Coordinates of C-alpha atoms in Angstrom, one line a residue:
Chain A
M1325 CA 50.7 -21.2 -6.2
S1326 CA 49.3 -23.2 -9.0
S1327 CA 46.0 -22.1 -10.4
T1328 CA 44.9 -18.6 -11.2
L1329 CA 41.8 -17.4 -9.4
L1330 CA 41.4 -14.0 -11.0
E1331 CA 42.8 -12.6 -14.2
V1332 CA 42.3 -9.0 -14.9
K1333 CA 43.3 -8.1 -18.5
D1334 CA 43.7 -4.6 -19.9
L1335 CA 40.9 -3.2 -17.8
Q1336 CA 39.7 0.1 -18.7
T1337 CA 37.1 2.0 -16.5
Y1338 CA 36.4 5.5 -17.6
F1339 CA 34.2 8.3 -16.0
F1340 CA 32.3 10.4 -18.6
T1341 CA 31.8 13.8 -16.9
D1342 CA 30.6 17.1 -18.1
R1343 CA 34.1 18.4 -18.1
G1344 CA 35.6 15.3 -20.2
T1345 CA 36.5 11.8 -19.8
V1346 CA 38.5 10.6 -16.8
K1347 CA 40.5 7.4 -17.6
A1348 CA 40.4 6.3 -14.0
V1349 CA 41.7 2.8 -14.8
D1350 CA 43.4 2.5 -18.2
G1351 CA 44.8 -0.8 -19.3
V1352 CA 45.3 -2.5 -16.0
S1353 CA 46.3 -6.2 -16.0
F1354 CA 47.2 -8.5 -13.1
D1355 CA 46.5 -12.2 -11.8
V1356 CA 45.6 -13.4 -8.4
E1357 CA 46.5 -17.0 -7.6
K1358 CA 44.6 -19.1 -5.0
G1359 CA 45.5 -18.3 -1.5
E1360 CA 47.7 -15.4 -2.6
T1361 CA 47.7 -11.7 -1.4
L1362 CA 48.0 -9.1 -3.9
G1363 CA 48.6 -5.5 -2.8
I1364 CA 47.7 -2.5 -5.0
V1365 CA 49.4 0.7 -3.9
G1366 CA 49.0 4.2 -5.1
E1367 CA 48.0 7.7 -4.0
S1368 CA 44.5 8.9 -4.0
G1369 CA 43.2 9.0 -7.5
S1370 CA 45.6 6.6 -9.0
G1371 CA 42.6 4.3 -9.9
K1372 CA 43.1 1.6 -7.2
S1373 CA 39.7 1.7 -5.7
V1374 CA 38.2 2.0 -9.1
T1375 CA 40.0 -1.1 -10.0
A1376 CA 38.5 -2.9 -7.1
A1377 CA 35.0 -1.5 -7.8
S1378 CA 35.2 -2.7 -11.4
I1379 CA 35.8 -6.3 -10.2
M1380 CA 32.7 -6.2 -8.2
Q1381 CA 31.0 -4.2 -10.8
L1382 CA 30.1 -1.6 -8.3
V1383 CA 31.4 1.4 -10.4
P1384 CA 28.5 4.0 -10.2
S1385 CA 27.0 4.2 -13.7
P1386 CA 26.5 6.9 -14.9
P1387 CA 29.1 8.4 -14.9
G1388 CA 31.3 5.4 -14.7
D1389 CA 31.6 2.7 -17.2
I1390 CA 33.8 -0.3 -17.8
V1391 CA 34.8 0.3 -21.5
G1392 CA 37.2 -2.5 -22.0
G1393 CA 39.2 -5.5 -20.9
E1394 CA 38.3 -8.8 -19.3
I1395 CA 37.9 -9.9 -15.6
N1396 CA 38.3 -13.7 -15.7
F1397 CA 37.2 -15.1 -12.4
K1398 CA 37.7 -18.9 -12.5
D1399 CA 36.2 -19.8 -15.9
E1400 CA 34.0 -16.8 -16.3
N1401 CA 34.5 -13.3 -17.7
L1402 CA 32.6 -11.3 -15.1
L1403 CA 32.1 -8.5 -17.7
D1404 CA 29.9 -10.8 -19.9
L1405 CA 27.8 -12.0 -17.1
K1406 CA 24.2 -11.1 -16.4
M1407 CA 23.5 -8.9 -13.4
K1408 CA 21.7 -11.8 -11.8
R1409 CA 24.8 -14.0 -12.0
I1410 CA 26.9 -11.2 -10.7
R1411 CA 24.7 -10.9 -7.7
K1412 CA 25.2 -14.5 -6.9
I1413 CA 29.0 -13.9 -7.0
R1414 CA 29.0 -10.7 -4.9
G1415 CA 29.2 -11.4 -1.3
N1416 CA 29.5 -15.2 -1.9
E1417 CA 32.4 -15.9 -4.1
I1418 CA 34.0 -12.5 -4.1
S1419 CA 33.3 -10.1 -1.3
M1420 CA 34.5 -6.7 -0.3
I1421 CA 35.4 -4.7 2.7
F1422 CA 35.6 -1.0 2.7
Q1423 CA 37.7 1.9 4.1
E1424 CA 35.3 3.3 6.5
P1425 CA 34.1 0.8 9.1
M1426 CA 32.1 3.7 10.8
T1427 CA 29.7 4.1 7.9
S1428 CA 30.0 0.8 6.1
L1429 CA 27.5 -0.9 8.5
N1430 CA 23.9 -0.1 8.2
P1431 CA 22.9 1.8 11.5
V1432 CA 19.5 0.6 11.8
Y1433 CA 20.1 -3.2 11.7
T1434 CA 21.9 -5.2 14.2
I1435 CA 25.2 -6.9 13.5
G1436 CA 23.4 -10.2 13.6
E1437 CA 20.9 -9.1 11.2
Q1438 CA 23.5 -7.7 8.7
I1439 CA 25.6 -10.9 8.9
S1440 CA 22.7 -13.3 8.7
E1441 CA 21.5 -11.4 5.5
V1442 CA 24.4 -12.7 3.3
L1443 CA 24.1 -16.3 4.8
R1444 CA 20.3 -16.4 4.3
L1445 CA 20.8 -15.0 0.7
H1446 CA 23.6 -17.1 -0.6
Q1447 CA 23.6 -20.3 1.6
G1448 CA 19.8 -20.5 2.1
L1449 CA 20.0 -20.8 5.8
N1450 CA 17.0 -20.1 7.9
K1451 CA 16.9 -17.4 10.5
D1452 CA 18.2 -19.5 13.5
E1453 CA 21.0 -21.2 11.5
A1454 CA 22.1 -17.7 10.1
L1455 CA 22.3 -16.3 13.6
E1456 CA 24.2 -19.3 14.9
K1457 CA 26.7 -18.9 12.0
S1458 CA 26.9 -15.2 12.5
I1459 CA 27.9 -15.8 16.1
D1460 CA 30.6 -18.3 14.9
M1461 CA 31.9 -15.7 12.5
L1462 CA 32.1 -13.0 15.1
E1463 CA 34.0 -15.4 17.4
K1464 CA 36.4 -16.0 14.6
V1465 CA 37.2 -12.5 13.9
G1466 CA 38.0 -12.0 17.6
I1467 CA 34.8 -10.3 18.9
P1468 CA 34.4 -10.9 22.7
S1469 CA 31.0 -12.3 23.8
P1470 CA 29.7 -12.6 20.4
E1471 CA 26.3 -14.1 21.7
E1472 CA 25.7 -10.6 23.0
R1473 CA 27.4 -8.6 20.5
V1474 CA 25.3 -10.1 17.7
H1475 CA 22.2 -8.3 18.9
E1476 CA 24.0 -4.9 19.1
H1477 CA 23.7 -2.2 16.6
P1478 CA 26.9 -0.7 14.8
H1479 CA 26.9 2.5 17.0
Q1480 CA 27.5 0.4 20.0
L1481 CA 31.0 -0.8 18.5
S1482 CA 34.3 0.8 18.2
G1483 CA 35.8 1.4 14.8
G1484 CA 38.1 -1.7 15.0
M1485 CA 35.2 -3.8 16.1
R1486 CA 33.1 -2.7 13.2
Q1487 CA 35.8 -3.5 10.8
R1488 CA 36.0 -7.0 12.4
V1489 CA 32.2 -7.2 11.8
M1490 CA 32.8 -6.2 8.2
I1491 CA 35.4 -8.9 7.8
A1492 CA 33.1 -11.4 9.4
M1493 CA 30.4 -10.5 7.1
A1494 CA 32.7 -10.6 4.1
L1495 CA 33.9 -14.1 5.0
A1496 CA 30.8 -15.5 6.2
C1497 CA 30.1 -17.3 2.8
N1498 CA 33.6 -18.4 2.6
P1499 CA 34.6 -16.5 -0.6
E1500 CA 37.4 -17.3 -2.8
L1501 CA 38.4 -13.8 -3.2
L1502 CA 38.3 -11.0 -0.7
I1503 CA 38.8 -7.3 -1.8
A1504 CA 39.8 -5.2 0.9
D1505 CA 39.8 -1.4 -0.1
E1506 CA 41.9 0.5 2.4
P1507 CA 40.7 -1.7 5.3
T1508 CA 42.9 -0.2 7.9
T1509 CA 43.2 3.4 6.8
A1510 CA 40.6 4.8 9.2
L1511 CA 41.9 2.8 12.1
D1512 CA 44.3 3.4 15.1
V1513 CA 47.7 2.1 14.4
T1514 CA 47.5 -0.7 17.1
I1515 CA 44.1 -1.7 15.6
Q1516 CA 45.6 -1.6 12.1
A1517 CA 48.1 -4.2 13.1
Q1518 CA 45.5 -6.3 14.7
I1519 CA 43.2 -6.2 11.6
L1520 CA 46.0 -7.1 9.2
E1521 CA 47.0 -10.0 11.4
L1522 CA 43.5 -11.2 11.4
M1523 CA 43.2 -11.0 7.7
D1524 CA 46.5 -12.9 7.4
E1525 CA 45.2 -15.7 9.7
L1526 CA 41.8 -16.0 8.1
R1527 CA 43.5 -16.2 4.7
D1528 CA 45.6 -19.2 6.0
E1529 CA 42.4 -20.7 7.6
F1530 CA 40.0 -20.3 4.6
N1531 CA 42.6 -20.2 1.8
T1532 CA 41.0 -17.0 0.5
S1533 CA 42.9 -15.0 -2.0
I1534 CA 43.1 -11.2 -1.1
I1535 CA 43.4 -8.0 -3.1
L1536 CA 44.4 -5.5 -0.6
I1537 CA 44.3 -1.9 -1.7
T1538 CA 46.0 0.7 0.3
H1539 CA 48.3 3.9 0.0
N1540 CA 50.4 2.6 2.8
L1541 CA 53.5 0.5 1.7
G1542 CA 53.9 -0.6 5.4
V1543 CA 50.7 -2.4 5.2
I1544 CA 51.7 -4.0 2.0
A1545 CA 54.9 -5.2 3.4
E1546 CA 53.3 -7.0 6.2
V1547 CA 50.8 -9.1 4.4
A1548 CA 51.2 -8.9 0.6
D1549 CA 53.0 -11.7 -1.6
K1550 CA 53.2 -9.4 -4.6
V1551 CA 52.5 -5.8 -5.4
A1552 CA 51.1 -3.6 -8.1
V1553 CA 52.0 0.0 -7.9
M1554 CA 49.4 2.2 -9.6
Y1555 CA 49.8 5.7 -10.8
G1556 CA 47.5 7.7 -13.1
G1557 CA 45.2 4.8 -13.8
R1558 CA 48.0 2.4 -14.8
I1559 CA 50.3 -0.1 -13.3
V1560 CA 53.8 1.3 -13.2
E1561 CA 55.5 -1.4 -11.5
Q1562 CA 54.6 -4.9 -10.4
T1563 CA 56.5 -7.7 -8.7
D1564 CA 56.8 -9.7 -5.6
T1565 CA 57.0 -7.8 -2.3
V1566 CA 60.6 -8.5 -1.4
T1567 CA 61.9 -7.5 -4.7
L1568 CA 59.7 -4.2 -4.7
Y1569 CA 61.3 -3.2 -1.5
K1570 CA 64.8 -4.2 -2.2
D1571 CA 65.2 -3.5 -5.8
P1572 CA 62.5 -1.0 -7.1
E1573 CA 62.9 -0.1 -10.7
H1574 CA 60.3 2.8 -11.1
P1575 CA 61.2 6.1 -9.6
Y1576 CA 57.8 6.5 -8.3
T1577 CA 58.1 3.2 -6.4
A1578 CA 61.3 4.4 -5.1
G1579 CA 59.9 7.7 -4.0
L1580 CA 57.1 5.9 -2.1
I1581 CA 59.6 3.7 -0.1
K1582 CA 61.6 6.8 0.6
S1583 CA 58.7 8.6 1.8
I1584 CA 58.0 6.1 4.5
P1585 CA 59.1 7.7 7.8
K1586 CA 62.0 5.8 9.3
I1587 CA 63.1 5.9 13.0
E1588 CA 66.8 5.0 12.5
G1589 CA 69.0 7.3 10.5
S1590 CA 70.3 10.8 11.6
E1591 CA 68.0 13.0 9.6
G1592 CA 64.6 13.6 10.8
K1593 CA 63.0 15.2 7.7
L1594 CA 60.4 13.2 5.7
K1595 CA 61.1 12.8 2.0
P1596 CA 57.8 13.4 0.3
I1597 CA 57.5 13.1 -3.6
K1598 CA 57.3 16.6 -4.8
G1599 CA 54.2 17.8 -6.7
T1600 CA 50.9 16.2 -7.1
V1601 CA 49.0 13.8 -9.4
P1602 CA 48.3 15.5 -12.7
D1603 CA 44.8 16.5 -13.6
P1604 CA 43.1 13.1 -14.7
L1605 CA 41.0 15.2 -17.3
N1606 CA 44.2 16.3 -18.7
F1607 CA 46.9 13.6 -18.4
P1608 CA 50.2 14.5 -20.2
N1609 CA 51.1 12.6 -23.5
G1610 CA 54.2 11.2 -22.1
C1611 CA 54.9 9.3 -18.8
K1612 CA 52.3 10.5 -16.3
F1613 CA 54.9 10.7 -13.7
A1614 CA 57.3 12.9 -15.6
N1615 CA 56.4 16.1 -13.9
R1616 CA 57.4 14.8 -10.5
C1617 CA 60.2 12.4 -11.6
N1618 CA 63.8 13.6 -10.7
Y1619 CA 65.0 11.6 -13.7
A1620 CA 62.6 12.7 -16.4
E1621 CA 64.1 13.7 -19.8
E1622 CA 62.9 14.6 -23.1
K1623 CA 61.6 11.2 -24.2
C1624 CA 59.7 10.8 -20.8
W1625 CA 57.7 13.8 -21.7
A1626 CA 57.1 12.9 -25.3
E1627 CA 55.9 9.4 -25.3
E1628 CA 54.5 7.0 -22.6
P1629 CA 56.6 3.9 -21.9
D1630 CA 55.2 0.4 -22.0
L1631 CA 55.1 -2.1 -19.1
E1632 CA 58.4 -4.0 -19.6
E1633 CA 59.5 -7.2 -18.0
V1634 CA 62.6 -6.6 -16.1
K1635 CA 63.1 -9.9 -14.7
P1636 CA 60.7 -12.8 -14.7
D1637 CA 57.4 -11.5 -13.1
H1638 CA 59.0 -8.1 -12.4
Y1639 CA 57.3 -5.4 -14.7
V1640 CA 58.1 -1.8 -14.9
R1641 CA 56.7 1.2 -16.9
C1642 CA 59.7 3.5 -17.3
W1643 CA 62.0 4.5 -20.1
R1644 CA 65.0 4.6 -18.0
W1645 CA 65.0 1.6 -15.8
K1646 CA 68.0 0.2 -17.2
E1647 CA 70.2 3.2 -16.5
L1648 CA 68.9 4.2 -13.0
D1649 CA 70.1 2.4 -10.0
L1650 CA 67.3 3.2 -7.6
K1651 CA 68.2 0.6 -5.1
N1652 CA 71.0 2.6 -3.7
E1653 CA 68.9 5.7 -3.8
S1654 CA 66.3 4.2 -1.7
E1655 CA 68.7 2.9 1.0
V1656 CA 70.7 6.0 1.4
K1657 CA 69.6 7.7 4.6
Chain B
M1120 CA 10.5 4.5 27.1
L1121 CA 7.5 4.4 29.5
G1122 CA 8.7 7.3 31.4
Y1123 CA 9.1 9.2 28.2
I1124 CA 5.6 8.6 27.1
L1125 CA 4.4 9.5 30.5
R1126 CA 6.3 12.9 30.6
K1127 CA 5.3 13.7 26.9
T1128 CA 1.7 13.0 27.7
L1129 CA 1.8 15.3 30.9
M1130 CA 3.3 18.0 28.7
V1131 CA 0.1 17.9 26.8
V1132 CA -1.8 19.5 29.7
P1133 CA 0.0 22.9 29.9
I1134 CA 0.1 22.9 26.0
L1135 CA -3.7 22.5 25.8
I1136 CA -4.3 25.1 28.6
G1137 CA -2.1 27.5 26.6
I1138 CA -4.0 26.9 23.5
A1139 CA -7.3 27.3 25.3
T1140 CA -6.2 30.6 26.8
I1141 CA -5.1 31.9 23.3
T1142 CA -8.4 30.9 21.7
F1143 CA -10.4 32.3 24.5
L1144 CA -8.6 35.8 24.3
L1145 CA -8.8 35.7 20.5
N1146 CA -12.5 35.2 20.7
F1147 CA -13.4 37.6 23.3
V1148 CA -10.8 40.3 22.9
F1149 CA -10.2 40.5 19.2
V1150 CA -13.2 39.0 17.3
P1151 CA -15.6 41.9 16.6
G1152 CA -19.2 41.2 16.8
D1153 CA -21.7 40.1 19.6
P1154 CA -22.7 36.4 19.4
V1155 CA -26.2 37.2 20.8
R1156 CA -26.9 40.0 18.3
I1157 CA -25.8 37.7 15.4
S1158 CA -27.8 34.8 16.4
M1159 CA -31.0 36.9 17.3
G1160 CA -30.8 39.0 14.0
Q1161 CA -30.8 42.8 13.6
H1162 CA -34.3 43.4 15.0
A1163 CA -34.3 41.6 18.3
D1164 CA -35.2 44.0 21.1
P1165 CA -32.5 45.0 23.6
E1166 CA -34.1 43.6 26.6
T1167 CA -34.2 40.1 25.2
I1168 CA -30.6 40.4 24.1
E1169 CA -29.6 41.5 27.5
M1170 CA -31.4 38.6 29.1
I1171 CA -29.8 36.1 26.8
R1172 CA -26.5 37.6 27.4
A1173 CA -26.8 37.2 31.2
E1174 CA -28.0 33.7 30.8
M1175 CA -25.0 32.7 28.8
G1176 CA -22.6 34.3 31.3
L1177 CA -21.3 36.9 28.8
D1178 CA -22.1 39.7 31.4
D1179 CA -19.6 38.3 33.9
P1180 CA -16.2 39.8 33.9
L1181 CA -13.8 38.2 31.5
I1182 CA -11.7 36.7 34.2
V1183 CA -14.7 34.9 35.6
Q1184 CA -15.7 33.7 32.2
Y1185 CA -12.1 32.5 31.7
G1186 CA -12.0 30.6 34.9
R1187 CA -15.3 28.9 34.1
F1188 CA -14.1 27.9 30.7
I1189 CA -10.8 26.4 32.0
G1190 CA -12.3 24.8 35.0
G1191 CA -14.9 23.2 32.7
L1192 CA -12.3 21.8 30.5
F1193 CA -10.8 19.9 33.4
K1194 CA -14.1 18.3 33.8
G1195 CA -14.4 17.4 30.2
D1196 CA -17.0 20.2 29.8
F1197 CA -16.2 22.3 26.7
G1198 CA -19.4 24.3 27.3
K1199 CA -22.6 24.5 25.2
S1200 CA -22.8 25.9 21.8
F1201 CA -24.5 29.3 21.6
T1202 CA -26.5 28.4 18.6
T1203 CA -27.6 25.0 19.1
R1204 CA -27.4 24.7 22.9
Q1205 CA -25.9 21.3 22.5
P1206 CA -22.8 20.4 24.5
V1207 CA -19.8 21.3 22.3
L1208 CA -18.0 17.9 22.9
D1209 CA -20.9 16.1 21.6
M1210 CA -21.0 18.2 18.4
V1211 CA -17.4 17.8 17.9
L1212 CA -17.3 14.0 18.4
E1213 CA -20.3 13.6 16.1
R1214 CA -18.4 15.1 13.3
F1215 CA -15.1 13.7 14.0
P1216 CA -15.6 10.1 12.4
A1217 CA -16.2 11.7 8.9
T1218 CA -13.0 14.0 9.4
A1219 CA -10.9 11.0 10.6
K1220 CA -12.1 9.0 7.7
L1221 CA -11.1 11.6 5.2
A1222 CA -7.8 12.5 6.8
L1223 CA -6.7 8.7 7.0
A1224 CA -7.9 8.1 3.5
A1225 CA -5.9 11.2 2.2
T1226 CA -2.8 10.2 4.2
I1227 CA -2.8 6.7 2.9
I1228 CA -3.1 8.0 -0.6
S1229 CA -0.3 10.4 0.0
I1230 CA 2.0 7.7 1.5
V1231 CA 1.4 5.2 -1.4
L1232 CA 1.8 7.9 -4.1
G1233 CA 4.3 10.1 -2.5
V1234 CA 6.9 7.6 -1.0
S1235 CA 6.9 5.5 -4.3
A1236 CA 7.4 8.6 -6.4
G1237 CA 10.0 9.9 -4.2
I1238 CA 11.9 6.7 -4.2
V1239 CA 11.9 6.4 -8.0
S1240 CA 12.9 9.9 -8.3
A1241 CA 15.7 9.6 -6.0
V1242 CA 17.1 6.2 -7.4
K1243 CA 16.7 7.5 -11.0
S1244 CA 17.6 11.1 -10.1
N1245 CA 17.9 13.6 -13.0
S1246 CA 16.1 11.0 -15.3
F1247 CA 12.9 11.7 -17.3
L1248 CA 10.9 10.0 -14.6
D1249 CA 12.4 12.1 -11.8
Y1250 CA 11.6 15.4 -13.8
F1251 CA 8.1 14.0 -14.5
F1252 CA 7.3 13.2 -10.8
M1253 CA 8.9 16.4 -9.6
T1254 CA 7.0 18.7 -12.0
F1255 CA 3.9 16.8 -11.0
S1256 CA 4.5 17.3 -7.3
M1257 CA 5.3 21.0 -7.8
L1258 CA 1.9 21.2 -9.5
G1259 CA 0.5 19.3 -6.6
I1260 CA 1.9 21.7 -4.1
S1261 CA 1.0 24.8 -6.0
M1262 CA -2.5 23.8 -6.8
P1263 CA -5.2 25.1 -4.4
V1264 CA -7.2 22.0 -3.1
Y1265 CA -10.5 23.7 -3.9
W1266 CA -9.5 24.0 -7.4
L1267 CA -8.4 20.4 -7.8
G1268 CA -11.6 19.4 -6.0
L1269 CA -13.7 21.3 -8.6
V1270 CA -11.7 19.8 -11.4
L1271 CA -12.2 16.3 -10.1
I1272 CA -15.9 17.0 -9.7
V1273 CA -16.3 18.2 -13.2
V1274 CA -14.3 15.4 -14.8
F1275 CA -15.5 12.4 -12.6
S1276 CA -18.9 13.5 -11.6
L1277 CA -20.4 15.7 -14.2
N1278 CA -18.7 14.4 -17.4
L1279 CA -17.9 10.8 -16.6
D1280 CA -20.6 10.4 -14.0
L1281 CA -18.6 7.8 -12.1
L1282 CA -18.5 9.2 -8.6
P1283 CA -20.9 11.3 -6.5
A1284 CA -20.0 15.1 -6.5
G1285 CA -20.3 15.5 -2.8
G1286 CA -22.0 14.5 0.5
Y1287 CA -21.2 11.9 2.9
G1288 CA -23.5 9.0 1.5
S1289 CA -24.0 7.6 4.9
G1290 CA -20.3 6.4 4.9
S1291 CA -20.2 4.8 1.5
L1292 CA -16.7 4.4 0.0
R1293 CA -17.9 5.9 -3.3
Y1294 CA -18.4 9.3 -1.6
L1295 CA -15.0 9.2 -0.1
I1296 CA -12.8 8.7 -3.2
L1297 CA -13.0 12.1 -4.6
P1298 CA -12.4 14.3 -1.6
A1299 CA -9.7 11.9 -0.4
F1300 CA -7.9 12.2 -3.6
A1301 CA -8.2 16.1 -3.8
L1302 CA -6.6 16.2 -0.2
G1303 CA -4.3 13.4 -0.6
F1304 CA -2.7 14.6 -3.9
R1305 CA -1.4 17.6 -2.3
Q1306 CA -0.1 15.7 0.7
A1307 CA 1.4 13.2 -1.6
A1308 CA 3.4 16.0 -3.4
K1309 CA 5.0 17.1 -0.3
V1310 CA 5.8 13.6 0.8
A1311 CA 7.2 12.8 -2.6
R1312 CA 9.5 15.8 -2.4
M1313 CA 10.7 14.9 1.1
T1314 CA 11.2 11.2 0.4
R1315 CA 13.3 12.2 -2.7
S1316 CA 15.6 14.5 -0.9
S1317 CA 15.9 12.2 2.1
M1318 CA 16.6 9.2 -0.1
L1319 CA 19.4 11.1 -2.2
E1320 CA 21.1 11.8 1.2
V1321 CA 21.3 8.1 1.9
I1322 CA 21.7 6.5 -1.4
D1323 CA 25.4 7.2 -1.8
K1324 CA 26.2 6.1 1.8
D1325 CA 28.8 3.4 2.4
Y1326 CA 26.3 0.9 3.9
V1327 CA 24.2 1.1 0.8
K1328 CA 27.4 0.1 -1.2
T1329 CA 28.0 -2.7 1.4
A1330 CA 24.5 -3.9 0.8
R1331 CA 25.1 -4.1 -3.1
A1332 CA 28.5 -5.7 -2.4
K1333 CA 26.7 -8.5 -0.5
G1334 CA 24.7 -9.4 -3.6
L1335 CA 21.4 -8.1 -2.7
S1336 CA 18.9 -7.2 -5.3
E1337 CA 18.5 -3.5 -6.1
Q1338 CA 15.0 -3.5 -4.7
I1339 CA 16.2 -5.0 -1.3
V1340 CA 19.1 -2.4 -1.4
V1341 CA 16.7 0.4 -1.9
I1342 CA 13.8 -0.5 0.2
K1343 CA 15.5 -2.3 3.1
H1344 CA 18.8 -0.6 3.4
A1345 CA 18.3 2.9 2.1
L1346 CA 14.6 3.7 2.7
K1347 CA 14.5 2.7 6.2
N1348 CA 17.4 5.1 6.9
A1349 CA 15.6 7.8 4.9
L1350 CA 12.3 7.5 6.5
I1351 CA 12.6 9.8 9.6
P1352 CA 12.0 13.2 7.9
V1353 CA 9.3 11.5 5.8
I1354 CA 7.3 10.2 8.7
T1355 CA 7.6 13.6 10.4
V1356 CA 6.0 15.4 7.3
I1357 CA 3.3 12.5 7.2
G1358 CA 2.6 12.9 10.9
T1359 CA 2.3 16.7 10.9
Q1360 CA -0.1 16.5 8.0
L1361 CA -2.1 13.8 9.6
G1362 CA -2.3 15.7 12.9
Y1363 CA -3.5 18.8 10.9
L1364 CA -5.9 17.0 8.8
L1365 CA -7.6 15.4 11.9
G1366 CA -8.6 18.8 12.8
G1367 CA -10.7 19.1 9.6
A1368 CA -9.9 20.0 6.1
V1369 CA -12.0 23.2 5.7
L1370 CA -11.6 23.8 1.9
T1371 CA -12.1 20.1 0.9
E1372 CA -14.9 19.7 3.2
S1373 CA -16.7 22.7 1.8
V1374 CA -16.1 21.8 -1.8
F1375 CA -17.4 18.3 -1.4
S1376 CA -20.1 19.1 1.4
W1377 CA -18.2 16.7 3.7
P1378 CA -19.8 16.8 7.2
G1379 CA -16.5 17.2 9.1
L1380 CA -14.9 19.2 11.7
G1381 CA -13.7 21.8 9.3
R1382 CA -17.0 22.9 8.1
L1383 CA -18.3 22.8 11.8
A1384 CA -15.6 25.1 12.7
V1385 CA -16.1 27.5 9.9
N1386 CA -19.9 27.8 10.7
A1387 CA -18.9 28.4 14.3
V1388 CA -16.7 31.4 13.3
L1389 CA -19.3 32.8 11.1
K1390 CA -22.0 32.7 14.0
R1391 CA -19.6 33.7 16.6
D1392 CA -20.3 30.5 18.3
F1393 CA -17.4 31.0 20.8
P1394 CA -17.6 27.8 22.8
L1395 CA -17.7 25.8 19.6
I1396 CA -14.8 27.6 18.0
Q1397 CA -12.8 26.9 21.2
G1398 CA -13.9 23.3 21.2
T1399 CA -12.8 22.6 17.7
V1400 CA -9.5 24.3 18.1
I1401 CA -8.8 22.6 21.3
F1402 CA -9.6 19.3 19.8
L1403 CA -7.5 19.9 16.8
A1404 CA -4.6 20.8 19.0
A1405 CA -5.0 17.6 20.9
C1406 CA -5.1 15.6 17.9
F1407 CA -1.9 17.3 16.6
V1408 CA 0.0 16.8 19.9
L1409 CA -1.0 13.1 20.0
V1410 CA 0.1 12.4 16.4
N1411 CA 3.3 14.2 17.1
L1412 CA 3.9 12.0 20.2
L1413 CA 3.3 8.9 18.1
V1414 CA 5.8 10.3 15.4
D1415 CA 8.3 11.0 18.2
L1416 CA 7.9 7.2 19.3
S1417 CA 8.3 5.9 15.7
Y1418 CA 11.8 7.4 15.6
G1419 CA 13.0 5.1 18.0
L1420 CA 11.6 2.1 16.1
L1421 CA 13.3 3.3 13.0
D1422 CA 16.6 4.3 14.4
P1423 CA 18.2 2.3 17.3
R1424 CA 20.6 5.2 17.9
I1425 CA 17.5 7.4 19.1
R1426 CA 16.9 6.6 22.8
Y1427 CA 14.2 7.9 25.1
D1428 CA 15.4 8.5 28.5

């Protein structure tokens, strides 16, 4: 891991609605190295998808707007670039796959037409070359008889197949960064595993960096090198995957790990995190997790903690990380 | 696909017989007034009237007249006009080119204006342009076509003296412009509203986001990826209108003295020229059914999920 491919610095993406300003992403920073997989975990509404959309500048505007920060990709700040340059990067150097394979492909064009489209746009291939490359890509993502499939329409394919097609399309131009926004959430568990494995293989083959966005810690454990845990538009904990599971410092992270259903152990009950995410229009002044935290004390309600470095490359946003021993907590039962 | 076309075409036969029956009944049972009396004037002597009635077959029992009429249709015989004594089919076909020309011109205008205004309104929804186009189209739908026709005549013929106020001008394009606009504007308004609502439904779809994420320009995203998915309801509206217009635009043709089917039909009604009324109605119905068939078939071209079997 030598060179940094993407550096997000203090990103702020707000939504200006009639009811008030929603700070969907508020001061998020992280790096992605070449060939590395970063996992971003969080509940719905934590700002993880908006973070991804911000990198691609696909935040619907209005009402959304990136109001601050930097997104440095290689040697350019994406936020300073003209739309024309952004379009050259999209689908070519950074590409994205979405949660819903069933609806992410255009129903009125064939698979081949849709993959060819990126190739012709960014690599200037002609129709035949693009089709041939599309067939290659389909083969790479494990679609059987790609010569025939390439002429089929999305409705003729299963959900897992469609997500493979999305991946083929995203990787067609050999991008340096792939952003996968909940790529396996809508799929069956067995297909999930296959898709994750596929992404892992392709990362090794193409040396693509991946940002994997999910609410599922199990998915992160399988493929990510490091993890950022998001809550209420902020990163609350960030470290490498192994440390995160073994030694979480933030009560929210510990809660997420505890809420993963386990087969071993005597008790059959799930351990959810109580309560829900606070109203984003009306975030509390203090720590945003305070209302759901078992360890919250006066200070947590009054003032929001900063992201602190616990150990090299392990950051946590909690007033009480020094006192709490969450490691044991998470392993009991 | 071929089987589907064949079946649909065969379906036309009972539909047309049904329509022929209804027009026949409406004419003979519900329309007051004796066609012979009307064509002969008030002072014709009763004997002559009787003679003509017999000659036209109006004395026969209704069921016999009906049988003759339907039987004739199968042989392509629509009967003879009471007033001109010409075969009805010839009269209709003679007028049809003018009507078809007006209908096509109006439809083209409505597609160009309506689809583009609808796209802009949807893409920039709730912007000034959106409100502008939608107000305009509300106006277009609400404004009677004869009124718009008269305004166009006043402005472009009387005041500016740019275009002729009416007539066919033996097919010259200058004579077509005003009536086509008067008729097309209203259709454009409907098309614009349908395009807008249909586009709004697809513009937030995931595949449109995918298209943007590919790096495509906004025009390509909107036209290639969104519009094609939004087109089915729009085509339906356009097709229905075209089918309808091919039967003659009565008001527009009257305002601009356009020699089309609409005026032929109105005159037929005024003169109780039953065969001519039946002929024009059946012809209109046939056009309508045919255009609908074409619209049906276009769905399959637009959306591969639609299969005909």
